[in-house]
Tab-separated table of C-alpha atoms in Angstrom:
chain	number	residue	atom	x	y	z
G	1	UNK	CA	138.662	104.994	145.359
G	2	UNK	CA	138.371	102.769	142.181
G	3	UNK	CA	138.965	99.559	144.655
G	4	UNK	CA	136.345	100.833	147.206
G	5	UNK	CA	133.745	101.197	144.353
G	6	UNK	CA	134.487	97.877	143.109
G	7	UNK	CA	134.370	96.191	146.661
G	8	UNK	CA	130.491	97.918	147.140
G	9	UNK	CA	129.710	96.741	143.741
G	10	UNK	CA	130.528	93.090	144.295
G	11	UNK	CA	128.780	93.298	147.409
G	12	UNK	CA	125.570	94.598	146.409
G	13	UNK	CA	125.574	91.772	143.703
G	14	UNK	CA	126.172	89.160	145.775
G	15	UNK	CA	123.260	90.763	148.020
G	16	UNK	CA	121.250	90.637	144.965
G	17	UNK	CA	121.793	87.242	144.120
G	18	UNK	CA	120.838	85.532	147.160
G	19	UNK	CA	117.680	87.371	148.052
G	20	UNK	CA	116.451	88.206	144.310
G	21	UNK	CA	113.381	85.558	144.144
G	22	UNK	CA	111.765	86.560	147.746
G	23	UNK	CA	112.339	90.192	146.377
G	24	UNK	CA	110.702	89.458	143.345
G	25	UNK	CA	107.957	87.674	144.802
G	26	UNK	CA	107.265	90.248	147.598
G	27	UNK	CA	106.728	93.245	145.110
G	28	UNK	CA	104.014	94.941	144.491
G	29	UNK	CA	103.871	97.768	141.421
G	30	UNK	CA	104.061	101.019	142.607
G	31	UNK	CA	100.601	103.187	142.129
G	32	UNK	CA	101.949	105.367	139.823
G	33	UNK	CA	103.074	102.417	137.346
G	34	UNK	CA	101.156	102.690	133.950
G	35	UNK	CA	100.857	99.108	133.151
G	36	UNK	CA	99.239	96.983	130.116
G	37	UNK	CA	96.221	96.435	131.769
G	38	UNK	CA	95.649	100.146	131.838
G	39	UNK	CA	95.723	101.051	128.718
G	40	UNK	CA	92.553	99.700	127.031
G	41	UNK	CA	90.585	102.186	130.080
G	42	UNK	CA	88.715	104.627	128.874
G	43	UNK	CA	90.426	106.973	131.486
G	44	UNK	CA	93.880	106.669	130.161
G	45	UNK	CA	93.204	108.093	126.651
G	46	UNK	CA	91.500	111.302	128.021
G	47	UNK	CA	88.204	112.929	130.053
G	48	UNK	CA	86.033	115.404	129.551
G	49	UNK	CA	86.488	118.773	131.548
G	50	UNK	CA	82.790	120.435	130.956
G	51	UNK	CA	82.639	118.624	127.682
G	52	UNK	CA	86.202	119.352	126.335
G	53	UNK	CA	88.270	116.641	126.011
G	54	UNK	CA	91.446	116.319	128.246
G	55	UNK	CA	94.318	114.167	126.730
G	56	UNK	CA	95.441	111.034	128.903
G	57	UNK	CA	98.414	109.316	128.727
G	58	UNK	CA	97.587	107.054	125.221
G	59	UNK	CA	97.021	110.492	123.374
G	60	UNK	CA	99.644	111.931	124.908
G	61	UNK	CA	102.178	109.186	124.073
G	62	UNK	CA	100.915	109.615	120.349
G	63	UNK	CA	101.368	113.402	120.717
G	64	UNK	CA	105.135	113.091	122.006
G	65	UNK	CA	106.032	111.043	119.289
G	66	UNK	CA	104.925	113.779	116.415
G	67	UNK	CA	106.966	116.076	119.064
G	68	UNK	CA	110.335	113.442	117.860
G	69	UNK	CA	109.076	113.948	114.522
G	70	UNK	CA	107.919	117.351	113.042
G	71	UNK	CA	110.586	120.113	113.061
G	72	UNK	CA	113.750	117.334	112.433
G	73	UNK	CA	111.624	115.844	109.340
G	74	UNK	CA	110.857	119.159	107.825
G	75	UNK	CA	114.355	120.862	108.480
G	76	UNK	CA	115.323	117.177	106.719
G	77	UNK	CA	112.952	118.405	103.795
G	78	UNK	CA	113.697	121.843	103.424
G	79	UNK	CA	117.993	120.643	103.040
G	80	UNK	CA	117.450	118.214	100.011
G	81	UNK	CA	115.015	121.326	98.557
G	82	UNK	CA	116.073	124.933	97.655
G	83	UNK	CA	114.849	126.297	101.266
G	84	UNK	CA	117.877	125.240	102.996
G	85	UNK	CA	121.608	125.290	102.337
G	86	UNK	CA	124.287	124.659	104.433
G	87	UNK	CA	127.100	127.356	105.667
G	88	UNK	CA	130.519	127.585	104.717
G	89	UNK	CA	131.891	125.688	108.530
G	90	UNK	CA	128.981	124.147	109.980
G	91	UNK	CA	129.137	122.722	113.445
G	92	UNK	CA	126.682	119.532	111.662
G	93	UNK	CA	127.450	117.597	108.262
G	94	UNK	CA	123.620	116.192	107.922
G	95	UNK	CA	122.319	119.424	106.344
G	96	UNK	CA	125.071	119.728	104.484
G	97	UNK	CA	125.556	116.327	102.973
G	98	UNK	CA	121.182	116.025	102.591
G	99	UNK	CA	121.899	119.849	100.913
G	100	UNK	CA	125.098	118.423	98.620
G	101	UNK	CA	123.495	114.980	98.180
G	102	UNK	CA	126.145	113.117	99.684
G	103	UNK	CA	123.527	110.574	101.718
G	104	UNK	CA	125.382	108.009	103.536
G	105	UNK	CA	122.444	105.328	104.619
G	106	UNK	CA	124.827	104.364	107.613
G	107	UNK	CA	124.413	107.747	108.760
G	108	UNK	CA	122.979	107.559	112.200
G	109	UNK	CA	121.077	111.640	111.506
G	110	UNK	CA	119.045	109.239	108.880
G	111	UNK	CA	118.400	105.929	111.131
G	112	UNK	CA	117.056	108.653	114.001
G	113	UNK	CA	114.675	110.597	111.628
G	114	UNK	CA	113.325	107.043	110.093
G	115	UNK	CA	112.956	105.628	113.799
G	116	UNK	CA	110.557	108.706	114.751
G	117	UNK	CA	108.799	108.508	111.741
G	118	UNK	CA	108.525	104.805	111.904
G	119	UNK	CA	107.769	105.392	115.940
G	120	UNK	CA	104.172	107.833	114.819
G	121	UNK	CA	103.092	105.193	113.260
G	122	UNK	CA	103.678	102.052	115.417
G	123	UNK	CA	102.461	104.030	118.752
G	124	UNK	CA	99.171	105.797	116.644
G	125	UNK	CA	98.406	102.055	116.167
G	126	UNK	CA	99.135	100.348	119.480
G	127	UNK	CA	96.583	102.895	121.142
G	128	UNK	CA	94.207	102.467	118.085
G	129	UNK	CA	94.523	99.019	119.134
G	130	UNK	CA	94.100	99.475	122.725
G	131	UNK	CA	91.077	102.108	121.806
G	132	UNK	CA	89.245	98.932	120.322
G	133	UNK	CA	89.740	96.721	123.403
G	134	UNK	CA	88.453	99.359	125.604
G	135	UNK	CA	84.877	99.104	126.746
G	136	UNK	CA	83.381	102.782	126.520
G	137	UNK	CA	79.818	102.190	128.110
G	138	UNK	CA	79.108	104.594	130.855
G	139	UNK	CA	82.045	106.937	129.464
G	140	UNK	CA	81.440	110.076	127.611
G	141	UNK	CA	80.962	110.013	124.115
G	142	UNK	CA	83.493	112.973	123.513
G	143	UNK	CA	86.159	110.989	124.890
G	144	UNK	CA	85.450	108.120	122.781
G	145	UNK	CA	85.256	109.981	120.009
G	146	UNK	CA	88.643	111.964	120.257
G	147	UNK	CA	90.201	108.672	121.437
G	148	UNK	CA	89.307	107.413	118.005
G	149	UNK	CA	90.089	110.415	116.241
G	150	UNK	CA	93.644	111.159	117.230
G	151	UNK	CA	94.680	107.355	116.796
G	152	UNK	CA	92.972	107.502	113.161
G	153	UNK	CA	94.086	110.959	112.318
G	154	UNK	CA	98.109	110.478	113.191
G	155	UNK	CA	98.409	107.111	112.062
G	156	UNK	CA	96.870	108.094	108.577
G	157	UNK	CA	99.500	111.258	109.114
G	158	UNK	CA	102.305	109.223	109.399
G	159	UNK	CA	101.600	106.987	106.777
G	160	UNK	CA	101.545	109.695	104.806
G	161	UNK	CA	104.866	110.800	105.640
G	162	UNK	CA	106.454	107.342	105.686
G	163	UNK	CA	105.467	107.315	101.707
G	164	UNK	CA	106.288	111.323	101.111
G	165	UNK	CA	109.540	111.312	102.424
G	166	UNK	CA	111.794	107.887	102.388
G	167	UNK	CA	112.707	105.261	99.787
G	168	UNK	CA	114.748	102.612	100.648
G	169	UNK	CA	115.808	102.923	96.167
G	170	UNK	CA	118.147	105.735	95.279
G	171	UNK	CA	117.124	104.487	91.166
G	172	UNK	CA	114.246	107.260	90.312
G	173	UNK	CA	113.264	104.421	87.438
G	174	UNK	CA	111.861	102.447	90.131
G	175	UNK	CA	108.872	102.844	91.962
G	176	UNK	CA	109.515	104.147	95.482
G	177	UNK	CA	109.344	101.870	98.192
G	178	UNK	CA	109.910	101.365	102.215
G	179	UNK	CA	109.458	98.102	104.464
G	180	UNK	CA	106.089	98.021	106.422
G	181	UNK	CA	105.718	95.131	108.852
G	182	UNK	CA	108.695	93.652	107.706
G	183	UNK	CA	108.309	93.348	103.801
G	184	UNK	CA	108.730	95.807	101.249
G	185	UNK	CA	105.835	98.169	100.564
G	186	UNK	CA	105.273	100.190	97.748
G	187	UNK	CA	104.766	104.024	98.492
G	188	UNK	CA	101.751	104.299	96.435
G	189	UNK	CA	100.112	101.192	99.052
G	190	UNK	CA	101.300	103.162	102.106
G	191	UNK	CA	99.229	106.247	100.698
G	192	UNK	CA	96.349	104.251	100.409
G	193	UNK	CA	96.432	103.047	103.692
G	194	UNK	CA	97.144	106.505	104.953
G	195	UNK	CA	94.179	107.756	102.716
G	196	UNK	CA	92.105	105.110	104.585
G	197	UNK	CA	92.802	105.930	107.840
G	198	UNK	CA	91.783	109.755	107.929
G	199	UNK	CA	88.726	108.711	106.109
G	200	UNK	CA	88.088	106.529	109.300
G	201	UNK	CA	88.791	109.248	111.642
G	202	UNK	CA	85.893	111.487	110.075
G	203	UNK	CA	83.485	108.829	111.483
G	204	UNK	CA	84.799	110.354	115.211
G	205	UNK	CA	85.379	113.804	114.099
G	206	UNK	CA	83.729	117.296	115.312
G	207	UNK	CA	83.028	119.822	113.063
G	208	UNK	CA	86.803	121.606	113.310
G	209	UNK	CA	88.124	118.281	113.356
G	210	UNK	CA	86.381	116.880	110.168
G	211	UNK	CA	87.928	120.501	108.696
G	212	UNK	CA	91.201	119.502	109.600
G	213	UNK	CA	90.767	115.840	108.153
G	214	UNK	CA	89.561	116.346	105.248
G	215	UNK	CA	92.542	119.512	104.751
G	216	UNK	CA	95.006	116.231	105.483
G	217	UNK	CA	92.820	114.360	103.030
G	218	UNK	CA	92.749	116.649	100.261
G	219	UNK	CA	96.782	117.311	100.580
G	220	UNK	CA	97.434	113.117	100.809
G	221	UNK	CA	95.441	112.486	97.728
G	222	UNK	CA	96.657	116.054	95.654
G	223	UNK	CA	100.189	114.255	96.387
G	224	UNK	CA	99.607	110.639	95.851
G	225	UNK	CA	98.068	111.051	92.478
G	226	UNK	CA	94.885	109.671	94.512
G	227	UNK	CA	92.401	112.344	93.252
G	228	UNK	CA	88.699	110.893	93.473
G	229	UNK	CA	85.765	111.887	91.029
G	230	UNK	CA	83.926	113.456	94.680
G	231	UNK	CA	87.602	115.253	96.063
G	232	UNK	CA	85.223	118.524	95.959
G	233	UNK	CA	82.714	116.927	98.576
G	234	UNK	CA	86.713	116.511	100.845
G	235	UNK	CA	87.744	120.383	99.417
G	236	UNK	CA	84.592	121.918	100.389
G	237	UNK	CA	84.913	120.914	103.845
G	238	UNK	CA	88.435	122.549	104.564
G	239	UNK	CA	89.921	124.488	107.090
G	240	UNK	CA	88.407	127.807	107.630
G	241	UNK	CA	90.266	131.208	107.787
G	242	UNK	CA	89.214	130.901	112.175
G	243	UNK	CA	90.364	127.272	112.399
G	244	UNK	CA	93.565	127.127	114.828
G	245	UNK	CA	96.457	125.622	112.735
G	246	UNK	CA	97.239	121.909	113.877
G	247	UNK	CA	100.632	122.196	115.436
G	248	UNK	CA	102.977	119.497	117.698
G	249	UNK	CA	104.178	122.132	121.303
G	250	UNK	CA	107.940	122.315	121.857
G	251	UNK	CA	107.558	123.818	125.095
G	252	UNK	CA	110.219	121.332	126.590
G	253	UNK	CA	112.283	120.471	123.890
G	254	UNK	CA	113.537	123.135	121.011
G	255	UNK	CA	112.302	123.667	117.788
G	256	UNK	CA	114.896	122.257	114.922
G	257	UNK	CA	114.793	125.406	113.301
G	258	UNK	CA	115.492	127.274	115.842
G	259	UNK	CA	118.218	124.979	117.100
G	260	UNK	CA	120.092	124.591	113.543
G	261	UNK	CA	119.268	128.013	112.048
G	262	UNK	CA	118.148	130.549	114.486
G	263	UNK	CA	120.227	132.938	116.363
G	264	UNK	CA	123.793	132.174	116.889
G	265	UNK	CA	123.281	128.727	115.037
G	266	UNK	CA	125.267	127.700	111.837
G	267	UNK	CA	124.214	124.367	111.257
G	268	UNK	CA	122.263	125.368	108.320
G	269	UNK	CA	120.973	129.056	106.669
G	270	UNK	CA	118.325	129.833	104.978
G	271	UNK	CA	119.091	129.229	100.897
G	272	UNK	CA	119.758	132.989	99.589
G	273	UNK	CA	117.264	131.862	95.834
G	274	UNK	CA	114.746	131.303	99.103
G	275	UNK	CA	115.283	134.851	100.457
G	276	UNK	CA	114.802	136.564	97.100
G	277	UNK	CA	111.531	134.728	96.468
G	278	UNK	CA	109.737	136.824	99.132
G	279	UNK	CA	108.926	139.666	96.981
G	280	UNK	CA	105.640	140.496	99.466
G	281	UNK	CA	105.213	142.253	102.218
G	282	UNK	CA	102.857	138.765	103.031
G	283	UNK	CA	105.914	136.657	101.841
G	284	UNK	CA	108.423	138.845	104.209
G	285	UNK	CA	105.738	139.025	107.319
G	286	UNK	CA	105.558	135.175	107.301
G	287	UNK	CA	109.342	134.330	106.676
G	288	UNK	CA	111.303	136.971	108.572
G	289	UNK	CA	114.963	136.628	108.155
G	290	UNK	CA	118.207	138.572	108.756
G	291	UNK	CA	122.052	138.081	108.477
G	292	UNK	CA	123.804	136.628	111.745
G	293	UNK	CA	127.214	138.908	110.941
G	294	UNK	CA	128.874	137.078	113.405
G	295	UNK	CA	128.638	133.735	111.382
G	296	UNK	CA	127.835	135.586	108.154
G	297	UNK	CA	124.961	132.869	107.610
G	298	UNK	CA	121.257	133.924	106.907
G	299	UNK	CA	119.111	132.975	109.797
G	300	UNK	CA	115.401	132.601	110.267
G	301	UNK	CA	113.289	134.517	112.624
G	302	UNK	CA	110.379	132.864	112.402
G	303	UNK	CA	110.476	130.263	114.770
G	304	UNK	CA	112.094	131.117	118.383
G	305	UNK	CA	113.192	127.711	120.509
G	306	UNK	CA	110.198	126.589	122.412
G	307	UNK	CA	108.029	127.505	118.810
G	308	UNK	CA	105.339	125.033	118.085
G	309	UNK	CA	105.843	122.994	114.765
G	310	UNK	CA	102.255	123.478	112.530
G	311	UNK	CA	101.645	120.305	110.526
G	312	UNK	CA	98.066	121.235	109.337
G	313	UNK	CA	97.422	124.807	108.276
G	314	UNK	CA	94.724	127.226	107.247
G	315	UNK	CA	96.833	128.606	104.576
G	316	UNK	CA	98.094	125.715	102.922
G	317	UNK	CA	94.086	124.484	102.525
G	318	UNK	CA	93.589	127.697	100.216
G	319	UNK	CA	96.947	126.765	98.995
G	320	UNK	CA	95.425	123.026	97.862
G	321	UNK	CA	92.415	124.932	97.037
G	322	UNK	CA	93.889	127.004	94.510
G	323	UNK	CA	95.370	124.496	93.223
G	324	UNK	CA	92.126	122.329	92.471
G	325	UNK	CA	90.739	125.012	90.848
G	326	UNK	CA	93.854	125.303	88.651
G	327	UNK	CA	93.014	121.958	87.594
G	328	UNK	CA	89.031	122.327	87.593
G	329	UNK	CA	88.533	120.103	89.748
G	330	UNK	CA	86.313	122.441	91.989
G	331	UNK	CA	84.799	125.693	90.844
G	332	UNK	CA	86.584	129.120	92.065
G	333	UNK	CA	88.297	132.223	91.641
G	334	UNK	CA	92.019	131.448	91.889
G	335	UNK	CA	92.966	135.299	91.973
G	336	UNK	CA	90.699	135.390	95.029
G	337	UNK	CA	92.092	132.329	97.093
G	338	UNK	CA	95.205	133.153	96.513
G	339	UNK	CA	94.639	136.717	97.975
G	340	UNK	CA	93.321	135.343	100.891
G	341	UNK	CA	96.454	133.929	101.481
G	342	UNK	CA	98.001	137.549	101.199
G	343	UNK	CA	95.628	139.282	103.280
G	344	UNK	CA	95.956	136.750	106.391
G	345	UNK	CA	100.127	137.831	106.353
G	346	UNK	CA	99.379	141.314	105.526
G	347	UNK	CA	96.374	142.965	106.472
G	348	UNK	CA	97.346	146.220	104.791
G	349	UNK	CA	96.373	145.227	101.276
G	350	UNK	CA	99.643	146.266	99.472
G	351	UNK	CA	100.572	142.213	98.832
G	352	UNK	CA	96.640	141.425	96.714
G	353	UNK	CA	97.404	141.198	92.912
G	354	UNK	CA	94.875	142.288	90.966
G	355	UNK	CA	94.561	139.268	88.464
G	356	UNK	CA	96.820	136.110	88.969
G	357	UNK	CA	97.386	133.516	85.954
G	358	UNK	CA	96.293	129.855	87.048
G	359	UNK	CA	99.356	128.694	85.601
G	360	UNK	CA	101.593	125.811	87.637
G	361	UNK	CA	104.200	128.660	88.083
G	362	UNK	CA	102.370	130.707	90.077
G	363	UNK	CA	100.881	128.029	92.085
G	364	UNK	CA	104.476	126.953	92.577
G	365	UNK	CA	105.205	130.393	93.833
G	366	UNK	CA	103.001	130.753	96.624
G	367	UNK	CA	103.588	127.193	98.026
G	368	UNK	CA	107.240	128.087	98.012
G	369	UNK	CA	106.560	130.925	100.151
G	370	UNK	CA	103.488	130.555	102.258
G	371	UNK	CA	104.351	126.956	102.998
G	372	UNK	CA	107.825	127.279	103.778
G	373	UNK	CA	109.885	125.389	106.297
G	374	UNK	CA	107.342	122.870	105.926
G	375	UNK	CA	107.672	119.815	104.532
G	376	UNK	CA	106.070	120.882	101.032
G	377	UNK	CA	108.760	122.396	99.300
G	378	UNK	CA	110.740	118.954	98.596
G	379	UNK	CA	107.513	116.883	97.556
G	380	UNK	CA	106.315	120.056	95.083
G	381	UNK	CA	109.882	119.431	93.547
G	382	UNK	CA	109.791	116.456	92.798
G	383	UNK	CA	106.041	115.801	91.665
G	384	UNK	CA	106.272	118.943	89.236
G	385	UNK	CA	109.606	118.159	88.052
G	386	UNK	CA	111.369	121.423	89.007
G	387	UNK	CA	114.900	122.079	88.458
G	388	UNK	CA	114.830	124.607	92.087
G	389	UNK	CA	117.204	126.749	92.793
G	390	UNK	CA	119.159	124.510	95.690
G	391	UNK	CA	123.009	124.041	95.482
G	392	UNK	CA	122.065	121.262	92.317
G	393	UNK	CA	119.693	120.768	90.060
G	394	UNK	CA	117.042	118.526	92.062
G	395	UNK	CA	116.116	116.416	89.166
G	396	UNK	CA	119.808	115.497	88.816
G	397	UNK	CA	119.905	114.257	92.949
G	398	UNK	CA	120.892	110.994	93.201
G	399	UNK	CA	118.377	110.678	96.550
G	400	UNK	CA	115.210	112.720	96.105
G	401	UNK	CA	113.928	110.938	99.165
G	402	UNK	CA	115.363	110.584	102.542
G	403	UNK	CA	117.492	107.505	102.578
G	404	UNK	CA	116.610	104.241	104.402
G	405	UNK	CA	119.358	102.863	106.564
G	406	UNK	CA	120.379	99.498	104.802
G	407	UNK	CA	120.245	97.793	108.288
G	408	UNK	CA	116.656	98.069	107.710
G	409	UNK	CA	116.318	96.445	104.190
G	410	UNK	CA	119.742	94.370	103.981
G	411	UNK	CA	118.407	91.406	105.756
């Protein structure tokens, strides 16, 4: 059989060879071929069905990459914080050794997640390219304007977490950096450019959308040390308790969390300090977990294998709001926002407090559990210094960043 395959082999080559050019020339693309020419028409970045807008293939290509991106980042996150540890015998080492801070930068778990991240960014700016070539007389206005606003908002999203989340420097006495268009960039430059982009998509923005921007905004600037004399005129103009959370589908391809800590999985468990945080009924309702006693690993129940990922939430904009009123930087009753947060999980009214300190501590608290599983948890770490509660003391990690493959910075 081996011989026979190799006989049909060298004859379809030699076939190849000697009629190749007349092939070639004789094509013609197929009609379902996307090609470059394509992609600067208004039609392939979306339409309007009865004035809502319909995503084409540019958007969608955007969209597919924060698919890549979402759940592996912030399962990535959530191991180097106290949300995550890793079980006795798991069936995957990256959770452990991002848990135990034993970061290899060969690791191929890290080149993937840098790839995707790296991948947001470079396709949210070929179609923002693409979206400035296109000639949008005669089309719809809502289709030019979401056009603009998806390329704006995602690109200034992954920006954001390009700077939040890698560092190609292990040595915390240095300031963080990654490469950018092939020369080393500064993490504090990448959140200006990040901050600059959603400020662009606002221009293109509906009224829920400009909510949702300026949420993004308000978070990139709160974590960048970026905090303008006019952030109230961004908070003020937050997502809304009716908003629909921003979230990346996983309706054909699982949900990290559910594929490395849900049932019957023992690649990671939720981090027992994590479990005994939720001292709500809210807390409980919106992080419900239970003890797999066949693995005898604490699994999550919140997310189920086709779950959607949310990146932007109504919760965590109270969350940033509380937070600015901590600081008086907008007017409000912190009590109060907070509260919201624990009548949208529980309805019932047992989880309100009566009178909550603003004190960083408390603050700390309710990010740790409303905005778990995340991406939050690592970044509130290390920009308020806290020890956590993980398998080591975070501020003694030698990585408090995800690692940067040295293939990318060794040449």
């Amino acid at each position: 059989m081996k011989t026979i395959y190799s006989t049909l082999f060298a004859i379809v080559m030699i076939f190849s060879m000697t009629s190749c050019e007349s092939w070639i020339n004789d094509a013609e693309t197929s009609p379902n071929v996307i090609t470059e020419g394509d992609m600067n028409k208004p039609e392939y970045f979306g339409s309007s069905d009865n004035g809502s807008f319909v995503f084409g293939p540019n958007i969608s290509s955007i969209l597919n990459k924060a698919i890549d991106l979402y759940s592996p980042l912030y399962m990535y996150a959530g191991a180097m914080s106290d949300e995550i540890s890793a079980p006795s015998t798991p069936n995957s080492l990256i959770y452990r050794d991002l848990s135990q801070d034993n970061l290899n930068v060969h690791d191929g778990s890290l080149r993937g997640i840098w790839t995707n991240a790296q991948s947001l960014y470079s396709m949210s700016e070929l179609m923002l390219g693409y979206a400035k070539e296109t000639d949008w007389s005669g089309s719809e206005a809502v289709v030019k304007n979401n056009a603009y606003w998806y390329c704006y908002f995602y690109k200034g999203l992954a920006l954001y977490n390009l700077a939040s989340y890698f560092n190609a420097d292990a040595d915390k006495s240095n300031e963080a950096y990654i490469y950018m268009h092939g020369k080393k960039t500064s993490n504090s430059t990448v959140y200006l450019d990040a901050i600059e982009a959603l400020k662009q998509s606002l221009a293109y923005a509906d009224p829920y959308q400009k909510r949702v921007a300026n949420t993004a905004l308000v978070r990139l600037m709160i974590m960048s040390n970026n905090i303008p004399s006019d952030i109230a005129t961004y908070a003020n103009e937050m997502m809304i308790a009716n908003d629909l959370d921003v979230a990346v589908s996983h309706e054909l391809q699982s949900n990290t969390f559910y594929t490395a800590m849900g049932e019957n999985s023992r690649d990671a468990m939720v981090n027992q300090t994590f479990v005994d945080a939720l001292t709500s009924k809210a807390a409980m309702n919106h992080n419900p977990t239970t003890i797999n006693t066949g693995n005898h690993v604490i699994i999550q129940e919140r997310f189920n294998q086709f779950d959607p990922q949310i990146i932007i939430s109504y919760v965590e904009a109270e969350l940033l709001r509380a937070e600015l009123i901590m600081t008086n930087k907008i007017s409000g009753d912190f009590t109060e926002t907070l509260n919201r947060v624990n009548r949208y999980y529980d309805n019932t009214g047992s989880s309100e407090e009566t009178s909550i300190a603003p004190l960083i501590d408390n603050l700390v608290h309710y990010r740790r559990v409303f905005l778990s599983w995340y991406g939050q948890r690592l970044l509130d770490e290390r920009r308020f210094n806290l020890e956590g509660e993980g398998e080591l003391n975070f501020q003694t990690r030698k990585w408090q960043y995800i690692a940067i493959d040295d293939i990318e910075y060794s040449n």
